[in-house]
Short mmCIF file of C-alpha atoms in Angstrom, two decimals:
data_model
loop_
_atom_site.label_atom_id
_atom_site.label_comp_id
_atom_site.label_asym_id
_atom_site.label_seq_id
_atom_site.Cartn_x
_atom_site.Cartn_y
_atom_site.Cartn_z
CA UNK A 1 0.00 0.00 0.00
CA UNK A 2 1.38 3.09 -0.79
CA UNK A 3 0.08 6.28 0.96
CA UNK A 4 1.73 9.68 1.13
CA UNK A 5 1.05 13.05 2.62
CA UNK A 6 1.04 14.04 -0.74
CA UNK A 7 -2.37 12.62 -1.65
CA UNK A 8 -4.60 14.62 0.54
CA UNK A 9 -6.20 16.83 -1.13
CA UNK A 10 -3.67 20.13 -0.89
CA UNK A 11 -7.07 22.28 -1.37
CA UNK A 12 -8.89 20.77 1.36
CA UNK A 13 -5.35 21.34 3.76
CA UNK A 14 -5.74 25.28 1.46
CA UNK A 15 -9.36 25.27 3.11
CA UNK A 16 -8.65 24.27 6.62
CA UNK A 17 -5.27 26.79 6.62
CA UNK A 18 -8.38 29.21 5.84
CA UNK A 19 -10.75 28.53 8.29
CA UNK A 20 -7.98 28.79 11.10
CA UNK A 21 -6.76 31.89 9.84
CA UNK A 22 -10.24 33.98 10.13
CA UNK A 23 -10.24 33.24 14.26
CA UNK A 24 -10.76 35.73 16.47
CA UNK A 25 -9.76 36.09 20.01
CA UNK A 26 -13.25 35.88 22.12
CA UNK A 27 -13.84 37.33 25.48
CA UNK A 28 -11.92 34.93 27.38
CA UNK A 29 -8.68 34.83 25.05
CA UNK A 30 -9.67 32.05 22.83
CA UNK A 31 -9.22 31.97 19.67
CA UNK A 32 -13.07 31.62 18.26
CA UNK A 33 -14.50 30.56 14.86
CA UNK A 34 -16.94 32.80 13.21
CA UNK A 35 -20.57 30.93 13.27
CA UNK A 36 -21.23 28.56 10.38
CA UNK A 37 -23.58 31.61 8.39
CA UNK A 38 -20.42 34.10 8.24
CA UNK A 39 -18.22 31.71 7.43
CA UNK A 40 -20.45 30.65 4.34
CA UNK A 41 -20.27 34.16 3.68
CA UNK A 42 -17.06 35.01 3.81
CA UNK A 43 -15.57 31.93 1.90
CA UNK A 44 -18.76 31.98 -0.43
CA UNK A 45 -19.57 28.20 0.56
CA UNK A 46 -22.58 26.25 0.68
CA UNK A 47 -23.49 25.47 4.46
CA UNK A 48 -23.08 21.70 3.68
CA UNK A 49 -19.44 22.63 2.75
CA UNK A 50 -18.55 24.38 5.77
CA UNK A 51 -20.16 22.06 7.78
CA UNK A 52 -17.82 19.42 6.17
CA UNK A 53 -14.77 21.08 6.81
CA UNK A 54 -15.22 21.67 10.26
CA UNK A 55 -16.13 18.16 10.47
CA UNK A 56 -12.58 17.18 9.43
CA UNK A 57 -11.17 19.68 11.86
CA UNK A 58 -13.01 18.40 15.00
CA UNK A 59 -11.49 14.81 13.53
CA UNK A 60 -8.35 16.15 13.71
CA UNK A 61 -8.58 17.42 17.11
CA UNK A 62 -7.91 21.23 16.40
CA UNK A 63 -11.33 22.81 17.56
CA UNK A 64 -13.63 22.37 19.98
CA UNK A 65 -17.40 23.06 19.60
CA UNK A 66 -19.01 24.06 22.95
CA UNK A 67 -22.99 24.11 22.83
CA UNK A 68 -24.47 27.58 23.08
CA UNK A 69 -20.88 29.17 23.05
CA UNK A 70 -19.37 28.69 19.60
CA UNK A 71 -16.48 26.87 17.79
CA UNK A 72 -12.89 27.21 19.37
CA UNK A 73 -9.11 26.28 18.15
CA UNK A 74 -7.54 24.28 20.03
CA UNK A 75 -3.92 22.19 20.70
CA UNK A 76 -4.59 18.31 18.99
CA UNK A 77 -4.11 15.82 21.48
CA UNK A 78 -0.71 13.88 20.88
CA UNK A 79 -2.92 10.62 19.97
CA UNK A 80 -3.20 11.91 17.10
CA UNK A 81 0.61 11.84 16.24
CA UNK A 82 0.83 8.85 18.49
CA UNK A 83 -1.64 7.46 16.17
CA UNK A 84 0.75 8.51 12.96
CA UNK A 85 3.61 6.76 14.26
CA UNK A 86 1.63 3.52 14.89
CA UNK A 87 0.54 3.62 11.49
CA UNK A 88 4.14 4.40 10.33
CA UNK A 89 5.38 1.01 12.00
CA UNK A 90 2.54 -1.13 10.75
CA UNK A 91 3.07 0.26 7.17
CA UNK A 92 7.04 -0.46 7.70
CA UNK A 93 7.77 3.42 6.90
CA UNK A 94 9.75 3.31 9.97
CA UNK A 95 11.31 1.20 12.22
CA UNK A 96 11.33 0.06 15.74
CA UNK A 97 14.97 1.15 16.19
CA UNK A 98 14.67 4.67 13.88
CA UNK A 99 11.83 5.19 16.36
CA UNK A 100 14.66 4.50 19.54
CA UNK A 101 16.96 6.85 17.86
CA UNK A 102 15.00 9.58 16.66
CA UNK A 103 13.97 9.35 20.60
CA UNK A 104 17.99 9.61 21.87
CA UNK A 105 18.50 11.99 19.76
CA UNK A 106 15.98 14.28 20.89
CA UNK A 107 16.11 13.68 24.29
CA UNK A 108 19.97 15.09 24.09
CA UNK A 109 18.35 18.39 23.26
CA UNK A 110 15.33 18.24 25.64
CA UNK A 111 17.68 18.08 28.31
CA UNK A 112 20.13 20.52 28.12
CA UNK A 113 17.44 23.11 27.32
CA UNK A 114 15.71 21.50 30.70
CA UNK A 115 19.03 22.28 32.70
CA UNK A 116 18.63 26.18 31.91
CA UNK A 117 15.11 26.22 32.02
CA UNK A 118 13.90 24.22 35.01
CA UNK A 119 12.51 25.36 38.14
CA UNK A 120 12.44 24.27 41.70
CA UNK A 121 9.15 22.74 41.92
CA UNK A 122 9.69 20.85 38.63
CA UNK A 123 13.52 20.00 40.01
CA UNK A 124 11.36 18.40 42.88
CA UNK A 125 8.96 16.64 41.02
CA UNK A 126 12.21 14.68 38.87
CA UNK A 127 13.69 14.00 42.20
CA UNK A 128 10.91 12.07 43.21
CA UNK A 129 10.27 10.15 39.98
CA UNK A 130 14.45 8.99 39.98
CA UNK A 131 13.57 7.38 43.44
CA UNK A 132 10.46 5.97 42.54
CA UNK A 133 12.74 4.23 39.58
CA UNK A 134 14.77 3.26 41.94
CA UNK A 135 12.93 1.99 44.96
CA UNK A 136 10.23 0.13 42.85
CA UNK A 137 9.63 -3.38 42.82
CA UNK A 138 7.12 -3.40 39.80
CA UNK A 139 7.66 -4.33 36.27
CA UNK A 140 4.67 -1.54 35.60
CA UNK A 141 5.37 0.75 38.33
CA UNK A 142 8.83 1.13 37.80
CA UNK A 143 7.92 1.76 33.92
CA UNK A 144 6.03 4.25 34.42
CA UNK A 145 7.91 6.48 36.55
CA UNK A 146 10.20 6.01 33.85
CA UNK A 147 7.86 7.07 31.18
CA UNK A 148 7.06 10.36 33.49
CA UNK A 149 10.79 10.79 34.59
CA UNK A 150 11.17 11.64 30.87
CA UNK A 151 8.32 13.34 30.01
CA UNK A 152 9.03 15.73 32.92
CA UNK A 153 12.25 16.40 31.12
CA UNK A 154 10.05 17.21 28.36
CA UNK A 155 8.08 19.81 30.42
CA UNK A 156 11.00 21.51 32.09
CA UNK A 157 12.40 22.69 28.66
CA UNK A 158 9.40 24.83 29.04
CA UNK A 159 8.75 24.42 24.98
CA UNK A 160 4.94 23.07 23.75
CA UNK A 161 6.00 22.04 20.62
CA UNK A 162 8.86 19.35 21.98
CA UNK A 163 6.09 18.25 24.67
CA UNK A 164 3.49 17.48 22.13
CA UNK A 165 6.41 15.68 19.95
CA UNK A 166 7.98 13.57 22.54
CA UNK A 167 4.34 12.25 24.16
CA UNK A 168 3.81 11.08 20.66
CA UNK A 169 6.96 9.59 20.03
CA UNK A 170 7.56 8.20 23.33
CA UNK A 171 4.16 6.58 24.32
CA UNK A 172 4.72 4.05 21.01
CA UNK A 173 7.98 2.90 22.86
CA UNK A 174 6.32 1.84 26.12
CA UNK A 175 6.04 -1.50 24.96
CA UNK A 176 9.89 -1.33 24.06
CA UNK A 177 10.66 0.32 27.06
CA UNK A 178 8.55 -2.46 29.39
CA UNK A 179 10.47 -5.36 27.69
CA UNK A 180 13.80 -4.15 28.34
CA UNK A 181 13.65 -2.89 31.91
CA UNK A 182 12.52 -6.64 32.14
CA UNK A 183 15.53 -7.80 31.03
CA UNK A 184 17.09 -5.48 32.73
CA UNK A 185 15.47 -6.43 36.32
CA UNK A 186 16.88 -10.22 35.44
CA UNK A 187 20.43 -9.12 36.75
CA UNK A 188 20.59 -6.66 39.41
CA UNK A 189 24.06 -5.06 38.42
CA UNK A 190 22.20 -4.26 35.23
CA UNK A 191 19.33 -2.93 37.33
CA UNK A 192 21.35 -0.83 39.30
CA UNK A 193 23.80 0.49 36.77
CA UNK A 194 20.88 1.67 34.72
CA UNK A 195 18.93 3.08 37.67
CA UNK A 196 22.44 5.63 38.40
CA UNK A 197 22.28 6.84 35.11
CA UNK A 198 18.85 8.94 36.32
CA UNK A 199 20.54 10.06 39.35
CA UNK A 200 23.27 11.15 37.20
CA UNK A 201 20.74 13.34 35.01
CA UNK A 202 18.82 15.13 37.70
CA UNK A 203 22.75 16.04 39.70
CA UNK A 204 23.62 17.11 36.04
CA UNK A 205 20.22 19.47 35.79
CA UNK A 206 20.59 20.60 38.98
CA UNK A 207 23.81 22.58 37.72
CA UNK A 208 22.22 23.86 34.99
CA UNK A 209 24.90 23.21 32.85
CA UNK A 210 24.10 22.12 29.16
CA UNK A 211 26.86 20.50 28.73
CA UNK A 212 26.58 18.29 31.48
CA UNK A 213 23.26 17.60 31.08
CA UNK A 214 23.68 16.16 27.55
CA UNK A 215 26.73 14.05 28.69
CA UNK A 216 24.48 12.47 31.31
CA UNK A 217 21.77 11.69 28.79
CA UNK A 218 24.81 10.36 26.48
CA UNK A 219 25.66 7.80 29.70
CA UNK A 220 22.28 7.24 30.01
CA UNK A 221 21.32 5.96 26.47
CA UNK A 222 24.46 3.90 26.33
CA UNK A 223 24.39 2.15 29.70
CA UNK A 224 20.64 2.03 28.86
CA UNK A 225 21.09 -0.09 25.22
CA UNK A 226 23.94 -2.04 27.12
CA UNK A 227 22.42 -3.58 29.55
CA UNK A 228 19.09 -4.17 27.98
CA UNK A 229 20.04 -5.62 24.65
CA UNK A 230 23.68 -6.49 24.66
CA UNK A 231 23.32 -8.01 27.72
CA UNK A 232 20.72 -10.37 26.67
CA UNK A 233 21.31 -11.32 23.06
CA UNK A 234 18.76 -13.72 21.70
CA UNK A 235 16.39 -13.17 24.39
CA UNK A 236 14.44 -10.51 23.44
CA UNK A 237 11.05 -11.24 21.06
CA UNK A 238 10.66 -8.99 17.69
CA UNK A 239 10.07 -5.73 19.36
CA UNK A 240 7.94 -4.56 15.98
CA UNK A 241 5.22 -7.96 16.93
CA UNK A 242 4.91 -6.34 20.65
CA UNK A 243 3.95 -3.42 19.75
CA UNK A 244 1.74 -4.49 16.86
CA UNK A 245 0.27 -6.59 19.35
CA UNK A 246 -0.04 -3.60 22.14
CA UNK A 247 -1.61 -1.38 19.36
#
């Protein structure tokens, strides 16, 4: 099957660039749609029309529709790029591992702009998801804080657009992510090892130097793909079938 961006219609995206870019702010500071009659009007469109193209951008997740207040823009979920990237693997445009290293490779970045941008309370917060990592004694649990420890990284470098990015990117992993902190858990030295590599990040943020930072993250990543695959060769199960099978 062979599907590209390419093949939506470019004046349908043409129409929907449109309709975002008559918005207004309303009373409250959201940007607002003009009612369904103006924007027949002012596009000179049949109802039905208009009607069909806000249909595709409540699909999409970019507006809201609140009953008796109007139509309102709004930030997409990140299901909906999670959703591209799970197509993307079952379509075989991308990989398992181009997925892992896209993730590295933006995670070097998230962090050094979370060393100069964090601030106490979110300092806190990572403190307390490193020894949840640490102290936890569930598969799932200990996942998880994992999951959050770096999505908080996310958050502290205090940017929307690499938030939205990396929950997209990262929640397809989580299957990935669950099967090697298994393996890992099978020798504690490989436990443990890994496990320092998060305190070594949050003493590394705490100076809020960049450089630092990224050289943590660099430790990280390798003790990270050392002790979970290296360690274990032939053990590990197609990592492409578990997360088809998660999905």
């Amino acid at each position: 099957m062979d599907i590209r961006m390419g093949a939506i219609d470019p004046g349908l995206l043409d129409r929907l660039k449109e309709f975002v870019s008559v918005s207004e702010l309303s009373k409250d500071g959201r940007l607002k749609l003009p009612p369904e009659r103006a924007l027949c009007e002012h596009f000179d469109m049949h109802r039905t029309s208009v009607r069909n193209v806000l249909s595709v951008l409540h699909s999409l997740g970019f507006i809201e529709r609140i009953q008796g207040s109007g139509t309102f823009l709004k930030m997409p979920e990140p299901v909906f790029i999670q959703l591209y990237f799970e197509l993307a693997l079952k379509l075989n445009y991308i990989s398992v591992d181009h997925l892992e290293h896209a993730r590295e490779m933006f995670e070097r970045e998230i962090v050094q702009a979370a060393a100069i941008n964090h601030n106490a309370q979110e300092l806190k917060r990572l403190e307390e998801l490193c020894d949840l990592i640490i102290k936890s004694t569930d598969v799932n649990e200990g996942l998880q804080a994992d999951y959050d420890f770096h999505e908080q990284l996310a958050i502290m470098a205090r940017n929307p657009a690499i938030l939205v990015i990396f929950q997209g990117l990262s929640s397809v992993l989580k299957t990935v992510l669950h099967q090697r902190r298994v393996l890992a858990r099978q020798s504690s030295v490989s436990l443990e090892k890994t496990n320092e590599t998060h305190i070594a990040i949050v003493a590394a943020i705490k100076t809020r130097d960049r450089e630092m930072a990224r050289q943590a993250m660099d430790e990280h990543f390798e003790t990270w793909n050392r002790q979970t695959m290296r360690s274990y060769p032939g053990t590990a199960p197609s990592l492409v079938d578990d997360i088809e099978g998660s999905t």
